[in-house]
Amino acid sequence: MKFWKLIPVVLLCVLTSCKDSLTTDLDNRTVAEGYYDSAQKIEQAVVGGYVDLRRALLANYAWLMYGEARTGDLTVTVNYQQAVATQKLTSDDRYVKQLTDWGYFYDVIKDANDLLNIINKADASILNNNQRNLFKGEALALKSSAYFYLARIWGDIPSAEKSNFGVRLSNQDAVKMAAAWALEAKGLLPWMLINDDGIESVSLTNIRFNKTAATSLLAQEQLWLGNGQNAYDVLNNTFTAATADSLSAFGLSVGADRRTEIPQNPLDEKVVRMPLERFNTIYPTGDTRRNMFNISTADNTATLIISNKDMLELLPLREINLLFAEAAWRGGHLSEAKTYLIKAAAGAKEDYSTLSETTFADALLTERRRMLPGTGQRVFDLIRFGKVSTFIPVFTEADVQNGAAYWPLSANSLKGNSLSQNSYWLSKN
């Protein structure tokens, strides 16, 4: 059963004035004072955060435009795909302009902060301890995820926190904040969520933040910060033999949305494809991961086989060994790193047992490319591994240093804060 059928979708109210928001296009979400007088109503507010996260990532296929569509690994059959793939991100195309606006991500943050206020005011007659921990953990994870996306897409960003609202955050400072919230969420969230009948639900767990997802998110953030050992400790201390049967993927529930720019089937094979030439480069003959795709020689394309079309995976279980491999390698544990990479790369033709410190990075980046298509992580990986100009050759290393890897800021995003367009995209205006 889909999450949206289990819980009524009522969007989160806005508890403060519009001037406290970093988007100028908020829905009308005002509700009466004292509305949140039950756990069910507070859970409706939780759902509002997921709705906005879905909109942030799916509007105009944003998660792919920020990821594999930008590098050409996947193509989306929309008119603005070419502008994105050729790095014309200051194009006058209205869809490209929408992609440069970060409003939905700040809606998620506002949802989370308002939700935390609601939870803090709710007494024991409204929320029991398990409900309080779950909803708080979800709010913190949503906020962490939104800041992490913002920092990886745009670089330096403004804070939306009451204590330093509008203050410019460096990319690293933003991710440090995100990691602190993810760590707190990890301690609060359960491995499995319970449905309305009091039964553990795999389908519900897969579309709401859980302990597996918060741990993976935290590890990703620590790796972005260059803290390999921290990431390794987080993974090693949480994903143990005792918890092996408790792990769950995390993604977004998909389906109808009143906003027409939100695709209902985001990886539809009629829309999202991999050029066959690129497919054969990434997955050489003999690599069994070719079975993840349907291949059409008539169309010269390969399309992803999606086992669960009710959700879009963002943090799949198949990434965990890749995270372990990177964390171990960056933490100075090459032997263990190779073991994890070999596990992750089951089906590869290459022999990864002979990798050295200098060859490990390229092998890991190759396997992340092979194992995570459709998750939107490709450009983030290239930034983290320092390989942007290698795989997006229109950019020189100087371009990357001047901010080319990050997206330009929309006119709306530049209003009301101290940020300015980074030097690379400023020169393209």
JSON list of N, CA, C and O in Angstrom, two decimals, residues 136-180:
[
{"chain": "A", "resi": 136, "resn": "LYS", "atom": "N", "xyz": [10.42, 13.72, 15.29]},
{"chain": "A", "resi": 136, "resn": "LYS", "atom": "CA", "xyz": [11.58, 14.61, 15.41]},
{"chain": "A", "resi": 136, "resn": "LYS", "atom": "C", "xyz": [12.72, 14.11, 14.54]},
{"chain": "A", "resi": 136, "resn": "LYS", "atom": "O", "xyz": [13.39, 14.90, 13.86]},
{"chain": "A", "resi": 137, "resn": "GLY", "atom": "N", "xyz": [12.95, 12.80, 14.56]},
{"chain": "A", "resi": 137, "resn": "GLY", "atom": "CA", "xyz": [14.00, 12.24, 13.72]},
{"chain": "A", "resi": 137, "resn": "GLY", "atom": "C", "xyz": [13.75, 12.50, 12.25]},
{"chain": "A", "resi": 137, "resn": "GLY", "atom": "O", "xyz": [14.67, 12.83, 11.50]},
{"chain": "A", "resi": 138, "resn": "GLU", "atom": "N", "xyz": [12.50, 12.36, 11.81]},
{"chain": "A", "resi": 138, "resn": "GLU", "atom": "CA", "xyz": [12.18, 12.62, 10.40]},
{"chain": "A", "resi": 138, "resn": "GLU", "atom": "C", "xyz": [12.39, 14.09, 10.06]},
{"chain": "A", "resi": 138, "resn": "GLU", "atom": "O", "xyz": [12.92, 14.42, 8.99]},
{"chain": "A", "resi": 139, "resn": "ALA", "atom": "N", "xyz": [11.98, 14.99, 10.94]},
{"chain": "A", "resi": 139, "resn": "ALA", "atom": "CA", "xyz": [12.17, 16.42, 10.69]},
{"chain": "A", "resi": 139, "resn": "ALA", "atom": "C", "xyz": [13.65, 16.76, 10.55]},
{"chain": "A", "resi": 139, "resn": "ALA", "atom": "O", "xyz": [14.06, 17.50, 9.65]},
{"chain": "A", "resi": 140, "resn": "LEU", "atom": "N", "xyz": [14.46, 16.22, 11.45]},
{"chain": "A", "resi": 140, "resn": "LEU", "atom": "CA", "xyz": [15.90, 16.48, 11.41]},
{"chain": "A", "resi": 140, "resn": "LEU", "atom": "C", "xyz": [16.53, 15.90, 10.14]},
{"chain": "A", "resi": 140, "resn": "LEU", "atom": "O", "xyz": [17.39, 16.52, 9.52]},
{"chain": "A", "resi": 141, "resn": "ALA", "atom": "N", "xyz": [16.11, 14.70, 9.75]},
{"chain": "A", "resi": 141, "resn": "ALA", "atom": "CA", "xyz": [16.65, 14.06, 8.55]},
{"chain": "A", "resi": 141, "resn": "ALA", "atom": "C", "xyz": [16.24, 14.82, 7.29]},
{"chain": "A", "resi": 141, "resn": "ALA", "atom": "O", "xyz": [17.03, 14.99, 6.37]},
{"chain": "A", "resi": 142, "resn": "LEU", "atom": "N", "xyz": [14.99, 15.29, 7.25]},
{"chain": "A", "resi": 142, "resn": "LEU", "atom": "CA", "xyz": [14.53, 16.08, 6.10]},
{"chain": "A", "resi": 142, "resn": "LEU", "atom": "C", "xyz": [15.34, 17.36, 5.98]},
{"chain": "A", "resi": 142, "resn": "LEU", "atom": "O", "xyz": [15.77, 17.75, 4.89]},
{"chain": "A", "resi": 143, "resn": "LYS", "atom": "N", "xyz": [15.56, 18.02, 7.12]},
{"chain": "A", "resi": 143, "resn": "LYS", "atom": "CA", "xyz": [16.32, 19.26, 7.10]},
{"chain": "A", "resi": 143, "resn": "LYS", "atom": "C", "xyz": [17.76, 19.01, 6.69]},
{"chain": "A", "resi": 143, "resn": "LYS", "atom": "O", "xyz": [18.34, 19.75, 5.88]},
{"chain": "A", "resi": 144, "resn": "SER", "atom": "N", "xyz": [18.35, 17.95, 7.22]},
{"chain": "A", "resi": 144, "resn": "SER", "atom": "CA", "xyz": [19.72, 17.60, 6.86]},
{"chain": "A", "resi": 144, "resn": "SER", "atom": "C", "xyz": [19.84, 17.33, 5.37]},
{"chain": "A", "resi": 144, "resn": "SER", "atom": "O", "xyz": [20.75, 17.83, 4.70]},
{"chain": "A", "resi": 145, "resn": "SER", "atom": "N", "xyz": [18.91, 16.55, 4.84]},
{"chain": "A", "resi": 145, "resn": "SER", "atom": "CA", "xyz": [18.92, 16.20, 3.42]},
{"chain": "A", "resi": 145, "resn": "SER", "atom": "C", "xyz": [18.79, 17.44, 2.55]},
{"chain": "A", "resi": 145, "resn": "SER", "atom": "O", "xyz": [19.49, 17.60, 1.54]},
{"chain": "A", "resi": 146, "resn": "ALA", "atom": "N", "xyz": [17.89, 18.36, 2.93]},
{"chain": "A", "resi": 146, "resn": "ALA", "atom": "CA", "xyz": [17.68, 19.57, 2.13]},
{"chain": "A", "resi": 146, "resn": "ALA", "atom": "C", "xyz": [18.93, 20.44, 2.11]},
{"chain": "A", "resi": 146, "resn": "ALA", "atom": "O", "xyz": [19.34, 20.93, 1.04]},
{"chain": "A", "resi": 147, "resn": "TYR", "atom": "N", "xyz": [19.56, 20.66, 3.24]},
{"chain": "A", "resi": 147, "resn": "TYR", "atom": "CA", "xyz": [20.79, 21.46, 3.27]},
{"chain": "A", "resi": 147, "resn": "TYR", "atom": "C", "xyz": [21.90, 20.77, 2.48]},
{"chain": "A", "resi": 147, "resn": "TYR", "atom": "O", "xyz": [22.69, 21.43, 1.80]},
{"chain": "A", "resi": 148, "resn": "PHE", "atom": "N", "xyz": [21.96, 19.45, 2.56]},
{"chain": "A", "resi": 148, "resn": "PHE", "atom": "CA", "xyz": [23.00, 18.71, 1.85]},
{"chain": "A", "resi": 148, "resn": "PHE", "atom": "C", "xyz": [22.82, 18.84, 0.35]},
{"chain": "A", "resi": 148, "resn": "PHE", "atom": "O", "xyz": [23.79, 19.07, -0.39]},
{"chain": "A", "resi": 149, "resn": "TYR", "atom": "N", "xyz": [21.59, 18.72, -0.11]},
{"chain": "A", "resi": 149, "resn": "TYR", "atom": "CA", "xyz": [21.34, 18.94, -1.54]},
{"chain": "A", "resi": 149, "resn": "TYR", "atom": "C", "xyz": [21.69, 20.36, -1.95]},
{"chain": "A", "resi": 149, "resn": "TYR", "atom": "O", "xyz": [22.34, 20.59, -2.98]},
{"chain": "A", "resi": 150, "resn": "LEU", "atom": "N", "xyz": [21.26, 21.33, -1.17]},
{"chain": "A", "resi": 150, "resn": "LEU", "atom": "CA", "xyz": [21.54, 22.73, -1.48]},
{"chain": "A", "resi": 150, "resn": "LEU", "atom": "C", "xyz": [23.04, 22.97, -1.63]},
{"chain": "A", "resi": 150, "resn": "LEU", "atom": "O", "xyz": [23.49, 23.61, -2.59]},
{"chain": "A", "resi": 151, "resn": "ALA", "atom": "N", "xyz": [23.82, 22.48, -0.68]},
{"chain": "A", "resi": 151, "resn": "ALA", "atom": "CA", "xyz": [25.27, 22.71, -0.70]},
{"chain": "A", "resi": 151, "resn": "ALA", "atom": "C", "xyz": [25.92, 22.01, -1.88]},
{"chain": "A", "resi": 151, "resn": "ALA", "atom": "O", "xyz": [26.85, 22.54, -2.49]},
{"chain": "A", "resi": 152, "resn": "ARG", "atom": "N", "xyz": [25.44, 20.81, -2.23]},
{"chain": "A", "resi": 152, "resn": "ARG", "atom": "CA", "xyz": [26.05, 20.08, -3.34]},
{"chain": "A", "resi": 152, "resn": "ARG", "atom": "C", "xyz": [25.64, 20.64, -4.70]},
{"chain": "A", "resi": 152, "resn": "ARG", "atom": "O", "xyz": [26.39, 20.53, -5.67]},
{"chain": "A", "resi": 153, "resn": "ILE", "atom": "N", "xyz": [24.47, 21.25, -4.76]},
{"chain": "A", "resi": 153, "resn": "ILE", "atom": "CA", "xyz": [24.01, 21.80, -6.04]},
{"chain": "A", "resi": 153, "resn": "ILE", "atom": "C", "xyz": [24.53, 23.22, -6.26]},
{"chain": "A", "resi": 153, "resn": "ILE", "atom": "O", "xyz": [24.98, 23.55, -7.36]},
{"chain": "A", "resi": 154, "resn": "TRP", "atom": "N", "xyz": [24.47, 24.06, -5.21]},
{"chain": "A", "resi": 154, "resn": "TRP", "atom": "CA", "xyz": [24.80, 25.47, -5.39]},
{"chain": "A", "resi": 154, "resn": "TRP", "atom": "C", "xyz": [26.09, 25.94, -4.70]},
{"chain": "A", "resi": 154, "resn": "TRP", "atom": "O", "xyz": [26.53, 27.05, -4.94]},
{"chain": "A", "resi": 155, "resn": "GLY", "atom": "N", "xyz": [26.70, 25.13, -3.86]},
{"chain": "A", "resi": 155, "resn": "GLY", "atom": "CA", "xyz": [27.93, 25.56, -3.20]},
{"chain": "A", "resi": 155, "resn": "GLY", "atom": "C", "xyz": [27.62, 26.31, -1.92]},
{"chain": "A", "resi": 155, "resn": "GLY", "atom": "O", "xyz": [27.04, 25.75, -0.99]},
{"chain": "A", "resi": 156, "resn": "ASP", "atom": "N", "xyz": [28.01, 27.57, -1.83]},
{"chain": "A", "resi": 156, "resn": "ASP", "atom": "CA", "xyz": [27.69, 28.39, -0.67]},
{"chain": "A", "resi": 156, "resn": "ASP", "atom": "C", "xyz": [26.21, 28.76, -0.71]},
{"chain": "A", "resi": 156, "resn": "ASP", "atom": "O", "xyz": [25.67, 29.08, -1.77]},
{"chain": "A", "resi": 157, "resn": "ILE", "atom": "N", "xyz": [25.57, 28.75, 0.46]},
{"chain": "A", "resi": 157, "resn": "ILE", "atom": "CA", "xyz": [24.13, 28.99, 0.53]},
{"chain": "A", "resi": 157, "resn": "ILE", "atom": "C", "xyz": [23.81, 29.82, 1.77]},
{"chain": "A", "resi": 157, "resn": "ILE", "atom": "O", "xyz": [24.62, 29.88, 2.70]},
{"chain": "A", "resi": 158, "resn": "PRO", "atom": "N", "xyz": [22.64, 30.45, 1.83]},
{"chain": "A", "resi": 158, "resn": "PRO", "atom": "CA", "xyz": [22.25, 31.16, 3.05]},
{"chain": "A", "resi": 158, "resn": "PRO", "atom": "C", "xyz": [21.60, 30.23, 4.07]},
{"chain": "A", "resi": 158, "resn": "PRO", "atom": "O", "xyz": [20.94, 29.24, 3.69]},
{"chain": "A", "resi": 159, "resn": "SER", "atom": "N", "xyz": [21.75, 30.55, 5.33]},
{"chain": "A", "resi": 159, "resn": "SER", "atom": "CA", "xyz": [21.10, 29.78, 6.40]},
{"chain": "A", "resi": 159, "resn": "SER", "atom": "C", "xyz": [19.63, 30.14, 6.47]},
{"chain": "A", "resi": 159, "resn": "SER", "atom": "O", "xyz": [19.24, 31.28, 6.24]},
{"chain": "A", "resi": 160, "resn": "ALA", "atom": "N", "xyz": [18.81, 29.17, 6.82]},
{"chain": "A", "resi": 160, "resn": "ALA", "atom": "CA", "xyz": [17.39, 29.42, 7.07]},
{"chain": "A", "resi": 160, "resn": "ALA", "atom": "C", "xyz": [17.05, 29.16, 8.53]},
{"chain": "A", "resi": 160, "resn": "ALA", "atom": "O", "xyz": [15.89, 28.97, 8.89]},
{"chain": "A", "resi": 161, "resn": "GLU", "atom": "N", "xyz": [18.10, 29.17, 9.38]},
{"chain": "A", "resi": 161, "resn": "GLU", "atom": "CA", "xyz": [17.90, 28.94, 10.80]},
{"chain": "A", "resi": 161, "resn": "GLU", "atom": "C", "xyz": [17.66, 30.26, 11.53]},
{"chain": "A", "resi": 161, "resn": "GLU", "atom": "O", "xyz": [18.23, 31.29, 11.19]},
{"chain": "A", "resi": 162, "resn": "LYS", "atom": "N", "xyz": [16.80, 30.22, 12.52]},
{"chain": "A", "resi": 162, "resn": "LYS", "atom": "CA", "xyz": [16.42, 31.44, 13.24]},
{"chain": "A", "resi": 162, "resn": "LYS", "atom": "C", "xyz": [17.62, 32.14, 13.84]},
{"chain": "A", "resi": 162, "resn": "LYS", "atom": "O", "xyz": [17.67, 33.37, 13.88]},
{"chain": "A", "resi": 163, "resn": "SER", "atom": "N", "xyz": [18.62, 31.39, 14.28]},
{"chain": "A", "resi": 163, "resn": "SER", "atom": "CA", "xyz": [19.77, 31.97, 14.96]},
{"chain": "A", "resi": 163, "resn": "SER", "atom": "C", "xyz": [20.68, 32.76, 14.03]},
{"chain": "A", "resi": 163, "resn": "SER", "atom": "O", "xyz": [21.40, 33.66, 14.47]},
{"chain": "A", "resi": 164, "resn": "ASN", "atom": "N", "xyz": [20.69, 32.43, 12.75]},
{"chain": "A", "resi": 164, "resn": "ASN", "atom": "CA", "xyz": [21.56, 33.15, 11.80]},
{"chain": "A", "resi": 164, "resn": "ASN", "atom": "C", "xyz": [20.89, 33.27, 10.43]},
{"chain": "A", "resi": 164, "resn": "ASN", "atom": "O", "xyz": [21.52, 33.06, 9.41]},
{"chain": "A", "resi": 165, "resn": "PHE", "atom": "N", "xyz": [19.61, 33.59, 10.43]},
{"chain": "A", "resi": 165, "resn": "PHE", "atom": "CA", "xyz": [18.81, 33.61, 9.21]},
{"chain": "A", "resi": 165, "resn": "PHE", "atom": "C", "xyz": [19.45, 34.51, 8.15]},
{"chain": "A", "resi": 165, "resn": "PHE", "atom": "O", "xyz": [19.77, 35.67, 8.41]},
{"chain": "A", "resi": 166, "resn": "GLY", "atom": "N", "xyz": [19.64, 33.98, 6.95]},
{"chain": "A", "resi": 166, "resn": "GLY", "atom": "CA", "xyz": [20.16, 34.75, 5.83]},
{"chain": "A", "resi": 166, "resn": "GLY", "atom": "C", "xyz": [21.67, 34.85, 5.77]},
{"chain": "A", "resi": 166, "resn": "GLY", "atom": "O", "xyz": [22.22, 35.36, 4.79]},
{"chain": "A", "resi": 167, "resn": "VAL", "atom": "N", "xyz": [22.36, 34.37, 6.81]},
{"chain": "A", "resi": 167, "resn": "VAL", "atom": "CA", "xyz": [23.82, 34.45, 6.83]},
{"chain": "A", "resi": 167, "resn": "VAL", "atom": "C", "xyz": [24.40, 33.47, 5.80]},
{"chain": "A", "resi": 167, "resn": "VAL", "atom": "O", "xyz": [23.94, 32.34, 5.67]},
{"chain": "A", "resi": 168, "resn": "ARG", "atom": "N", "xyz": [25.40, 33.93, 5.09]},
{"chain": "A", "resi": 168, "resn": "ARG", "atom": "CA", "xyz": [26.04, 33.08, 4.09]},
{"chain": "A", "resi": 168, "resn": "ARG", "atom": "C", "xyz": [26.81, 31.94, 4.76]},
{"chain": "A", "resi": 168, "resn": "ARG", "atom": "O", "xyz": [27.63, 32.16, 5.66]},
{"chain": "A", "resi": 169, "resn": "LEU", "atom": "N", "xyz": [26.51, 30.72, 4.33]},
{"chain": "A", "resi": 169, "resn": "LEU", "atom": "CA", "xyz": [27.21, 29.55, 4.83]},
{"chain": "A", "resi": 169, "resn": "LEU", "atom": "C", "xyz": [28.13, 29.04, 3.74]},
{"chain": "A", "resi": 169, "resn": "LEU", "atom": "O", "xyz": [27.72, 28.88, 2.59]},
{"chain": "A", "resi": 170, "resn": "SER", "atom": "N", "xyz": [29.38, 28.77, 4.09]},
{"chain": "A", "resi": 170, "resn": "SER", "atom": "CA", "xyz": [30.25, 28.11, 3.13]},
{"chain": "A", "resi": 170, "resn": "SER", "atom": "C", "xyz": [29.71, 26.70, 2.88]},
{"chain": "A", "resi": 170, "resn": "SER", "atom": "O", "xyz": [28.94, 26.16, 3.69]},
{"chain": "A", "resi": 171, "resn": "ASN", "atom": "N", "xyz": [30.11, 26.13, 1.77]},
{"chain": "A", "resi": 171, "resn": "ASN", "atom": "CA", "xyz": [29.68, 24.77, 1.45]},
{"chain": "A", "resi": 171, "resn": "ASN", "atom": "C", "xyz": [29.98, 23.83, 2.60]},
{"chain": "A", "resi": 171, "resn": "ASN", "atom": "O", "xyz": [29.13, 23.03, 3.01]},
{"chain": "A", "resi": 172, "resn": "GLN", "atom": "N", "xyz": [31.17, 23.91, 3.15]},
{"chain": "A", "resi": 172, "resn": "GLN", "atom": "CA", "xyz": [31.57, 23.01, 4.23]},
{"chain": "A", "resi": 172, "resn": "GLN", "atom": "C", "xyz": [30.77, 23.26, 5.50]},
{"chain": "A", "resi": 172, "resn": "GLN", "atom": "O", "xyz": [30.34, 22.32, 6.18]},
{"chain": "A", "resi": 173, "resn": "ASP", "atom": "N", "xyz": [30.53, 24.53, 5.84]},
{"chain": "A", "resi": 173, "resn": "ASP", "atom": "CA", "xyz": [29.76, 24.82, 7.05]},
{"chain": "A", "resi": 173, "resn": "ASP", "atom": "C", "xyz": [28.33, 24.33, 6.93]},
{"chain": "A", "resi": 173, "resn": "ASP", "atom": "O", "xyz": [27.74, 23.84, 7.90]},
{"chain": "A", "resi": 174, "resn": "ALA", "atom": "N", "xyz": [27.75, 24.45, 5.74]},
{"chain": "A", "resi": 174, "resn": "ALA", "atom": "CA", "xyz": [26.39, 23.97, 5.53]},
{"chain": "A", "resi": 174, "resn": "ALA", "atom": "C", "xyz": [26.31, 22.46, 5.73]},
{"chain": "A", "resi": 174, "resn": "ALA", "atom": "O", "xyz": [25.37, 21.94, 6.36]},
{"chain": "A", "resi": 175, "resn": "VAL", "atom": "N", "xyz": [27.28, 21.73, 5.21]},
{"chain": "A", "resi": 175, "resn": "VAL", "atom": "CA", "xyz": [27.26, 20.28, 5.32]},
{"chain": "A", "resi": 175, "resn": "VAL", "atom": "C", "xyz": [27.57, 19.85, 6.76]},
{"chain": "A", "resi": 175, "resn": "VAL", "atom": "O", "xyz": [27.04, 18.85, 7.24]},
{"chain": "A", "resi": 176, "resn": "LYS", "atom": "N", "xyz": [28.40, 20.60, 7.46]},
{"chain": "A", "resi": 176, "resn": "LYS", "atom": "CA", "xyz": [28.65, 20.30, 8.88]},
{"chain": "A", "resi": 176, "resn": "LYS", "atom": "C", "xyz": [27.36, 20.40, 9.68]},
{"chain": "A", "resi": 176, "resn": "LYS", "atom": "O", "xyz": [27.08, 19.56, 10.55]},
{"chain": "A", "resi": 177, "resn": "MET", "atom": "N", "xyz": [26.56, 21.45, 9.42]},
{"chain": "A", "resi": 177, "resn": "MET", "atom": "CA", "xyz": [25.27, 21.58, 10.08]},
{"chain": "A", "resi": 177, "resn": "MET", "atom": "C", "xyz": [24.38, 20.39, 9.74]},
{"chain": "A", "resi": 177, "resn": "MET", "atom": "O", "xyz": [23.74, 19.80, 10.61]},
{"chain": "A", "resi": 178, "resn": "ALA", "atom": "N", "xyz": [24.34, 20.05, 8.46]},
{"chain": "A", "resi": 178, "resn": "ALA", "atom": "CA", "xyz": [23.52, 18.93, 8.00]},
{"chain": "A", "resi": 178, "resn": "ALA", "atom": "C", "xyz": [23.93, 17.64, 8.68]},
{"chain": "A", "resi": 178, "resn": "ALA", "atom": "O", "xyz": [23.08, 16.83, 9.09]},
{"chain": "A", "resi": 179, "resn": "ALA", "atom": "N", "xyz": [25.23, 17.41, 8.82]},
{"chain": "A", "resi": 179, "resn": "ALA", "atom": "CA", "xyz": [25.73, 16.19, 9.44]},
{"chain": "A", "resi": 179, "resn": "ALA", "atom": "C", "xyz": [25.33, 16.11, 10.91]},
{"chain": "A", "resi": 179, "resn": "ALA", "atom": "O", "xyz": [25.02, 15.03, 11.43]},
{"chain": "A", "resi": 180, "resn": "ALA", "atom": "N", "xyz": [25.34, 17.25, 11.60]},
{"chain": "A", "resi": 180, "resn": "ALA", "atom": "CA", "xyz": [24.95, 17.25, 13.01]},
{"chain": "A", "resi": 180, "resn": "ALA", "atom": "C", "xyz": [23.48, 16.84, 13.16]},
{"chain": "A", "resi": 180, "resn": "ALA", "atom": "O", "xyz": [23.12, 16.07, 14.07]}
]
